[in-house]
Short mmCIF file of C-alpha atoms in Angstrom, two decimals:
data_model
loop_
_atom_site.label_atom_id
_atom_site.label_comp_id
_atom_site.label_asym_id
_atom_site.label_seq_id
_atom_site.Cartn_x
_atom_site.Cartn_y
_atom_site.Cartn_z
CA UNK T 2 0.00 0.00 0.00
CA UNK T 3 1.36 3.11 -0.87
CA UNK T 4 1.69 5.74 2.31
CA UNK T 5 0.05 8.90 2.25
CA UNK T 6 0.28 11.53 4.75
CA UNK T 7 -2.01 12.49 7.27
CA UNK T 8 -4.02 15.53 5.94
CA UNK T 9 -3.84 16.67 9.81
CA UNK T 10 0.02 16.32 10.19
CA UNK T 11 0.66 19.77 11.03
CA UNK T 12 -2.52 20.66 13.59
CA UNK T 13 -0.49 19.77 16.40
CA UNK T 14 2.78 20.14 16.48
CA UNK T 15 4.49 23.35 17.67
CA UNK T 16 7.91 24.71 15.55
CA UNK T 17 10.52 26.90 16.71
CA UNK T 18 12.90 28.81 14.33
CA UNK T 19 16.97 27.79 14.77
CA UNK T 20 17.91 30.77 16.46
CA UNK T 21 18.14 34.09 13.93
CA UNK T 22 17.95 31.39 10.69
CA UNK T 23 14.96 30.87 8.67
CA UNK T 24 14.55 27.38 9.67
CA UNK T 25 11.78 26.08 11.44
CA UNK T 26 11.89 22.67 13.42
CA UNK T 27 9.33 20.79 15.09
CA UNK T 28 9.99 21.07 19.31
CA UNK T 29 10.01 16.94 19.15
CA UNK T 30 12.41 15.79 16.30
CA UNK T 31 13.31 11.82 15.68
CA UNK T 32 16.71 10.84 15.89
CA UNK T 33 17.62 7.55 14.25
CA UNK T 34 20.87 6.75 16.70
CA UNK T 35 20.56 3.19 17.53
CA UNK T 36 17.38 2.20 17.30
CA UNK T 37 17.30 2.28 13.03
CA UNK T 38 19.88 0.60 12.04
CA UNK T 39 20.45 -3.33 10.80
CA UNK T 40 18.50 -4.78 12.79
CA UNK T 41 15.04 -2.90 12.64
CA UNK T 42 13.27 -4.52 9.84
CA UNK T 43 11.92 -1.63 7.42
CA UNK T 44 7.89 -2.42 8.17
CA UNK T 45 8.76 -1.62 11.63
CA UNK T 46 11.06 1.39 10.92
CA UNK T 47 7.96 2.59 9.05
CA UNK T 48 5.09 2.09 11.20
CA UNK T 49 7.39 4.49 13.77
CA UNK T 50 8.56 6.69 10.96
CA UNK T 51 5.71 7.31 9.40
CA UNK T 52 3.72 7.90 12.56
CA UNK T 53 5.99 10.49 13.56
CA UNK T 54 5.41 12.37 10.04
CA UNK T 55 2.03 12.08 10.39
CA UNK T 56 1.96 13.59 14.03
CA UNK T 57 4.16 16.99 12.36
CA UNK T 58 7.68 15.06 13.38
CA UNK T 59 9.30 16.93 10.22
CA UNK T 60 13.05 16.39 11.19
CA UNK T 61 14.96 13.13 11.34
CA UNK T 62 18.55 12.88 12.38
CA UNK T 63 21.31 10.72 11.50
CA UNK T 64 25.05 10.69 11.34
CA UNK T 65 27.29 8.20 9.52
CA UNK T 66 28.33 6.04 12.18
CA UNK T 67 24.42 5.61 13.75
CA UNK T 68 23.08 1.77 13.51
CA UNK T 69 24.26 -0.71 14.44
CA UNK T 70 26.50 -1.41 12.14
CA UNK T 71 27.69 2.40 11.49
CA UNK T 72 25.71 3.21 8.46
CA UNK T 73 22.79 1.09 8.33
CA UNK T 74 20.70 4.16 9.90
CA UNK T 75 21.34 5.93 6.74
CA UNK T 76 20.62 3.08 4.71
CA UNK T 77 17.49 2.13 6.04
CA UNK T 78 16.43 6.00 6.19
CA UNK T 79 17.03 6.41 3.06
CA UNK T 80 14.74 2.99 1.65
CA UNK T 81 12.30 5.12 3.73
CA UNK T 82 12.70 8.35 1.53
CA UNK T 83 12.56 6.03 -1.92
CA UNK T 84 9.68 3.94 -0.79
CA UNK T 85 7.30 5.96 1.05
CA UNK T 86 8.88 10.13 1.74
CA UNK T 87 9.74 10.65 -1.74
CA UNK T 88 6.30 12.78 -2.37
CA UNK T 89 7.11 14.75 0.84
CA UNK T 90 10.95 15.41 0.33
CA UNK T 91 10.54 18.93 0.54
CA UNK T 92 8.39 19.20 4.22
CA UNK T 93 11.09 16.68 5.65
CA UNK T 94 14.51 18.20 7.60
CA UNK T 95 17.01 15.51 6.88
CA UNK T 96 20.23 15.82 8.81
CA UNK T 97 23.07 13.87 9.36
CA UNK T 98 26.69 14.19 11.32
CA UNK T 99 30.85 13.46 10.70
CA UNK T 100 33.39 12.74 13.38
CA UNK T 101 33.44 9.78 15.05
CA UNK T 102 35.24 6.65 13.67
CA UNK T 103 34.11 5.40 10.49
CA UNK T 104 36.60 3.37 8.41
CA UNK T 105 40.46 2.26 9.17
CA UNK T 106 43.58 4.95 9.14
CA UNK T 107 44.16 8.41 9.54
CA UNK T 108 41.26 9.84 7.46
CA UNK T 109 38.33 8.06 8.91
CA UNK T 110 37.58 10.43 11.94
CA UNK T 111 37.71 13.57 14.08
CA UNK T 112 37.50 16.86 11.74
CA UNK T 113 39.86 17.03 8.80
CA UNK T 114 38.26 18.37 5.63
CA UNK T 115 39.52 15.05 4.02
CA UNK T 116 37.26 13.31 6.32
CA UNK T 117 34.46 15.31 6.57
CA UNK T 118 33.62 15.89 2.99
CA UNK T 119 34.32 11.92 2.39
CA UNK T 120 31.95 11.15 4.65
CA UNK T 121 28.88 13.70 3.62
CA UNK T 122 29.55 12.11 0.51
CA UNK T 123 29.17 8.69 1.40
CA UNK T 124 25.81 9.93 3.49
CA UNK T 125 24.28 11.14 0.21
CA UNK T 126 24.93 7.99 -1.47
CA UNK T 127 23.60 5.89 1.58
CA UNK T 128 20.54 8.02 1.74
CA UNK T 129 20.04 8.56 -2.07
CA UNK T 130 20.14 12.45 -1.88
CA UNK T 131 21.30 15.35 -3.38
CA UNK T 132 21.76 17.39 -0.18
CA UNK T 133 20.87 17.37 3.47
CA UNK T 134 18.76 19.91 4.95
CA UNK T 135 21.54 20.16 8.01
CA UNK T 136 25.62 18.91 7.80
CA UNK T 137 27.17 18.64 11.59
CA UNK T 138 30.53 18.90 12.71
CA UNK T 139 30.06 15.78 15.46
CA UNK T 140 32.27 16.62 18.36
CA UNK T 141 35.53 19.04 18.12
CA UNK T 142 38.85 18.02 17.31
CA UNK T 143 41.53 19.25 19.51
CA UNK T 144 44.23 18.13 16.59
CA UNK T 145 42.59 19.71 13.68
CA UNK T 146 42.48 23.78 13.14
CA UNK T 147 39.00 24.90 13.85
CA UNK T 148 39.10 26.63 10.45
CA UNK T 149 39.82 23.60 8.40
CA UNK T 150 36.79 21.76 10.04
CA UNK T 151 34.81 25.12 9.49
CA UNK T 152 35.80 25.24 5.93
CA UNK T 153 34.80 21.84 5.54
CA UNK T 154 31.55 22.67 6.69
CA UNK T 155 31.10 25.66 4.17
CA UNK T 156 32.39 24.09 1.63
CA UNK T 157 29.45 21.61 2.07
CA UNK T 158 26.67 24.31 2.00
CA UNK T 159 28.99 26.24 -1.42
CA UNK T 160 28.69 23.39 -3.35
CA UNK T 161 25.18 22.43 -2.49
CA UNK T 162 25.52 19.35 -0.16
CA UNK T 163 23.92 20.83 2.39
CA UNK T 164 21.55 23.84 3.19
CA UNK T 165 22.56 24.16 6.75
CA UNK T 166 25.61 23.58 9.21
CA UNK T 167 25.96 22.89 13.01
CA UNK T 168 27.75 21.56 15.63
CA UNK T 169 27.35 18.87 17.94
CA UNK T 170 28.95 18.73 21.68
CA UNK T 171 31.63 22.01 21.49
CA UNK T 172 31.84 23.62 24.59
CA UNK T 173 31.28 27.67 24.84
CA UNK T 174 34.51 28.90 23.69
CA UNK T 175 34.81 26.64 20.64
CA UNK T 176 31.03 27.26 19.62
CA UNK T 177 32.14 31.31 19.65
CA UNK T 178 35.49 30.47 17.65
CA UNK T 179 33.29 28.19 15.19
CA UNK T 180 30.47 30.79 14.51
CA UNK T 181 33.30 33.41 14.20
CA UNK T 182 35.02 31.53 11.74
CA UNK T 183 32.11 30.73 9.40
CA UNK T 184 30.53 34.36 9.87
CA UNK T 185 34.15 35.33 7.69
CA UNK T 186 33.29 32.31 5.41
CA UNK T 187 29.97 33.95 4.60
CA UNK T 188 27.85 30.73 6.09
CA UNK T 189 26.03 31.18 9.54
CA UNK T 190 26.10 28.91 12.22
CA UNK T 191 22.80 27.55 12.11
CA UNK T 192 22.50 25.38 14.97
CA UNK T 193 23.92 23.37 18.21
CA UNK T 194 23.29 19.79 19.17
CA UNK T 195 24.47 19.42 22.55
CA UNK T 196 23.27 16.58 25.32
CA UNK T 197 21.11 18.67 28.10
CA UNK T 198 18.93 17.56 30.19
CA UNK T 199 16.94 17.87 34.01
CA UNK T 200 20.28 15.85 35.29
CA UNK T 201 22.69 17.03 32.88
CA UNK T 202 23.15 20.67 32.59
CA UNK T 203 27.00 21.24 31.39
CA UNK T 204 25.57 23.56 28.61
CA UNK T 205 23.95 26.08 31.79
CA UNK T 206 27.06 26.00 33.60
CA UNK T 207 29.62 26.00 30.78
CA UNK T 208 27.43 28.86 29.50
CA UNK T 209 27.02 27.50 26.36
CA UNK T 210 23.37 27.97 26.31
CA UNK T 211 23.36 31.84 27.16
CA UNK T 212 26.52 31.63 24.10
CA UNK T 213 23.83 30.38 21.55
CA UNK T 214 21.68 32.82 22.19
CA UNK T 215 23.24 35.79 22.09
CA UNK T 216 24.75 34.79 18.63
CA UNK T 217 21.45 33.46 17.11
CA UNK T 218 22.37 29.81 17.26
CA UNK T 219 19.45 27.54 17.57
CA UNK T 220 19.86 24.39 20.10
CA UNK T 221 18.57 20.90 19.62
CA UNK T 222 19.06 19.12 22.93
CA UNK T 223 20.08 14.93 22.96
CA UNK T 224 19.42 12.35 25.18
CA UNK T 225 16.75 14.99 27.20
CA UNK T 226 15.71 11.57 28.94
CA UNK T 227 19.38 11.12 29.78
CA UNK T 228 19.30 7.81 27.66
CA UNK T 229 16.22 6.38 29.51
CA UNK T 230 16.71 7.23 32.85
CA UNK T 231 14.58 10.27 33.33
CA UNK T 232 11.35 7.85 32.03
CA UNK T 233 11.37 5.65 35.47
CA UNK T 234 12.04 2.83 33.41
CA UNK T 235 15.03 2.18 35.47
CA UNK T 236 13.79 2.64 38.83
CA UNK T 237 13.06 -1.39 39.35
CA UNK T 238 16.27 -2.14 38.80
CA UNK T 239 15.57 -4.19 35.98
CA UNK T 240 17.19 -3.93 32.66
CA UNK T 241 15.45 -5.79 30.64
CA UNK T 242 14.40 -5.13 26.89
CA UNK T 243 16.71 -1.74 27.27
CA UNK T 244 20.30 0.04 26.46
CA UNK T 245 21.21 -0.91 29.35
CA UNK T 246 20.72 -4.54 29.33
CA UNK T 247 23.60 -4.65 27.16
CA UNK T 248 27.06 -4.11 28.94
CA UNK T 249 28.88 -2.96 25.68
CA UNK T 250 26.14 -0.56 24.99
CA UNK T 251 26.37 3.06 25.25
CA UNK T 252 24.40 3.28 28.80
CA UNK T 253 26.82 4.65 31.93
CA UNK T 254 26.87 2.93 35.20
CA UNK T 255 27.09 6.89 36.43
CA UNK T 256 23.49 6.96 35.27
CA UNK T 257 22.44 3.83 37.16
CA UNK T 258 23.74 4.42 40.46
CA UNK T 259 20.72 4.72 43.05
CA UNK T 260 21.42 8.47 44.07
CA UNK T 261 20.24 9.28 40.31
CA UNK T 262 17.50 6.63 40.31
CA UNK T 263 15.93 8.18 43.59
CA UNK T 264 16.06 11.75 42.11
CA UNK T 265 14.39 10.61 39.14
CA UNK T 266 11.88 9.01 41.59
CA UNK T 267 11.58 12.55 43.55
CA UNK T 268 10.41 13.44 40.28
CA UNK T 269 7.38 11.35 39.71
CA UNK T 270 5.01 13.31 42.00
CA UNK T 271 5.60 16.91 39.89
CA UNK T 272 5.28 14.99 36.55
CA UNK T 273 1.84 13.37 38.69
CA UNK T 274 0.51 17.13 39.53
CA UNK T 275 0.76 18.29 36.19
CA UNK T 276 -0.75 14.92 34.44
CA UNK T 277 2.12 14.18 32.56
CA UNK T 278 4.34 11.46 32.41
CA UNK T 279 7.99 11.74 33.67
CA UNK T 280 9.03 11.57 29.72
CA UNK T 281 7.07 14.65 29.28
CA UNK T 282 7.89 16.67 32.37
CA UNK T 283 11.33 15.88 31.41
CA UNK T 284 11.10 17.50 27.79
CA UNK T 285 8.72 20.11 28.92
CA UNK T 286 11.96 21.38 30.98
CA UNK T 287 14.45 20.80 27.69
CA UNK T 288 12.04 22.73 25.96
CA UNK T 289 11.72 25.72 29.21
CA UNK T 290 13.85 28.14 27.63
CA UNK T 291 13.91 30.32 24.96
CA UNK T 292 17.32 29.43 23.31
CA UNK T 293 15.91 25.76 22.46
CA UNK T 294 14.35 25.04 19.15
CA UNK T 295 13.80 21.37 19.88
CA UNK T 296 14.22 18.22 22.14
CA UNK T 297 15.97 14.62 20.10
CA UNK T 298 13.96 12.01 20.91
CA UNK T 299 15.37 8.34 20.60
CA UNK T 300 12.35 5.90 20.66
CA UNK T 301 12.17 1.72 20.16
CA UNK T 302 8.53 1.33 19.73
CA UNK T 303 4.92 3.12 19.04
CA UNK T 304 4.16 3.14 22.60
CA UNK T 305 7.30 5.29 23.63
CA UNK T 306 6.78 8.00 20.30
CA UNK T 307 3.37 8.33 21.66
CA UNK T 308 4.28 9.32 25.01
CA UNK T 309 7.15 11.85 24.18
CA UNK T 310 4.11 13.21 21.53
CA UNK T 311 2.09 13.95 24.81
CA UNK T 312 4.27 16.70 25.80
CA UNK T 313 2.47 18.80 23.36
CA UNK T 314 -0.36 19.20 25.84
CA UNK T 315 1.44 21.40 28.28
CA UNK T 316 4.97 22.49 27.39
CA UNK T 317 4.82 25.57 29.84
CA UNK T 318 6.59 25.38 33.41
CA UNK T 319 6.15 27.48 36.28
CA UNK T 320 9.14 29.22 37.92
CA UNK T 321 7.70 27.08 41.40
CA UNK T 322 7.76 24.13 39.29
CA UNK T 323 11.59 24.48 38.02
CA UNK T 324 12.32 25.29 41.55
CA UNK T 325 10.82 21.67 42.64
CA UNK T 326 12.64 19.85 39.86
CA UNK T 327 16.17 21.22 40.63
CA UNK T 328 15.41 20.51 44.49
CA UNK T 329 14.55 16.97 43.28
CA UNK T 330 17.55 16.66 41.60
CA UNK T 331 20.27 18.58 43.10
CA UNK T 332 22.24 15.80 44.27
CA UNK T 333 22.08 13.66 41.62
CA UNK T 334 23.26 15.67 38.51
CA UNK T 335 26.02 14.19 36.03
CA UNK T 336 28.36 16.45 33.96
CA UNK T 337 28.82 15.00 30.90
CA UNK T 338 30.57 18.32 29.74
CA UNK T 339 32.28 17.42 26.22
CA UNK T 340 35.96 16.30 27.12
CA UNK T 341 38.73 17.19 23.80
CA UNK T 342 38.26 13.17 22.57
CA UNK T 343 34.72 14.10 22.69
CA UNK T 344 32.27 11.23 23.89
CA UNK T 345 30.88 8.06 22.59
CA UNK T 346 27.82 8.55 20.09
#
């Protein structure tokens, strides 16, 4: 059967423009990390996929290495684009990221131009496009001149590859030397994509948050569940049937440890007052401030896409409200500030 979009798909949804740009993304975007890769069958992709379209989700996000294997995200995204998003190309935000290891030797990570523009290229060909709406710089290199990996990135948007740049995980005074750099270049700095959320707050106290907005840089928080553990699902002690269950996977034993787990529990009665779930109280306070334009969700199933949708119902927080949260939490925060080797993604 051949998919055709809800004639509703944009009643709901709220969008936010990327700081000073002229691009407009929905507050809940889809990120493909590593739940679309090789082994998510494609009728199963879709039934999430296409739900998400349908509910005004306009913007899915890759990068090269998302799966597992690294790749397969891209591949089976862009199947989804031939098959079924083809008709809607132009309503869909399509972005995708370079700098973490790809493929053997000295060219297959970090931020050289050699590597960067290899890799957008091999994006394109795994997706089937022409350009992506947004190219990201995935984590700074220490090793590399900024301006190289800058250039790289306008370079992109010159010769049509991509309509948009950001960066993903730079700390304060590398997001000011990065927008400086491209401003010169003639290319704006469109937009940040740093981790933030209720327990993980490096981007308030690094000030990289009050950085983006005085220079017009949009932010698009990840992991705002803090990979799971802000949804309670954790709070058994039980790790079945998630990232956690798996002791290679990406989940931190910081994130497990029962201080955090009985914050997150602290929680439950606010998220109970205001008749949301702890998923949505904990995007409702991504989404609190003015320099965010939207929150990455990571889902496995309908069920869990549905639930982050519900924070459309009340995004607004009250200043007693924040005041309760960071009381909650207080003791239990994690700084995952962005270290020069970056961090696992």
């Amino acid at each position: 059967m051949t998919y055709r979009a809800s004639d509703a798909r944009y009643d709901a949804m709220q969008y936010r423009r990327s700081g000073k740009s002229g691009l407009k993304l929905p507050v809940v975007s889809l990120g493909l990390w590593q739940n679309f890769g090789g082994t998510r069958d494609y009728d199963s992709a879709f039934e999430i996929l296409g739900y998400a379209f349908d509910q005004g989700i306009t913007h899915f996000d890759l990068a090269n290495n998302y799966g597992p294997p690294p790749g397969s995200s891209e591949e089976l995204f862009g199947q989804v684009l031939a098959r079924d998003f083809r008709p809607y190309r132009d309503e869909i935000i399509v972005s995708t990221k370079a700098g973490y290891n790809m493929w053997p030797g000295p060219y297959g990570e970090f931020g050289s131009k050699k590597y960067l523009i290899a890799s957008l290229d091999q994006s394109l060909r795994r997706m089937g496009l022409d350009y992506v709406d947004i190219f990201y710089s995935h984590r700074y290199d220490p090793e590399t001149p900024l301006e190289e990996t800058m250039g790289a990135l306008a370079q992109a948007v010159k010769q049509g590859k991509a309509l948009y740049v950001g960066i993903s995980s730079y700390p304060e005074e590398e997001t000011r030397r990065a927008h400086a750099i491209l401003k010169d270049m003639g290319v704006p700095l469109t937009i940040h994509q740093p981790s933030y959320s209720i327990l993980n707050r490096w981007i308030e106290t690094d000030a990289t948050i009050e950085a983006c907005g005085e220079l017009g840089i949009g932010i698009i928080a990840f992991s705002p569940l803090t990979q799971g553990v802000l949804s309670g699902k954790y709070s058994s002690g039980s790790r079945a049937h998630t990232r956690a269950e798996n002791e290679k996977g990406s989940m931190r034993e910081s994130h497990l440890q029962p201080h955090v787990l009985e914050a997150v529990e602290r929680l439950r009665p606010i998220a109970e007052e205001r008749g949301q779930s702890l998923v949505q109280l904990a995007l409702s306070w991504v989404l609190r401030r003015p320099e965010m334009t939207s929150a990455l969700i990571g889902v496995r199933n309908l069920d869990q896409l549905k639930d982050n949708l519900g924070v459309l119902k009340n995004l607004s927080l009250s200043e007693s409200e924040v005041g309760a949260i960071d009381e909650a939490v207080k003791d239990a925060l994690i700084d995952l500030h962005p270290r020069p080797t970056g961090w696992l993604r």
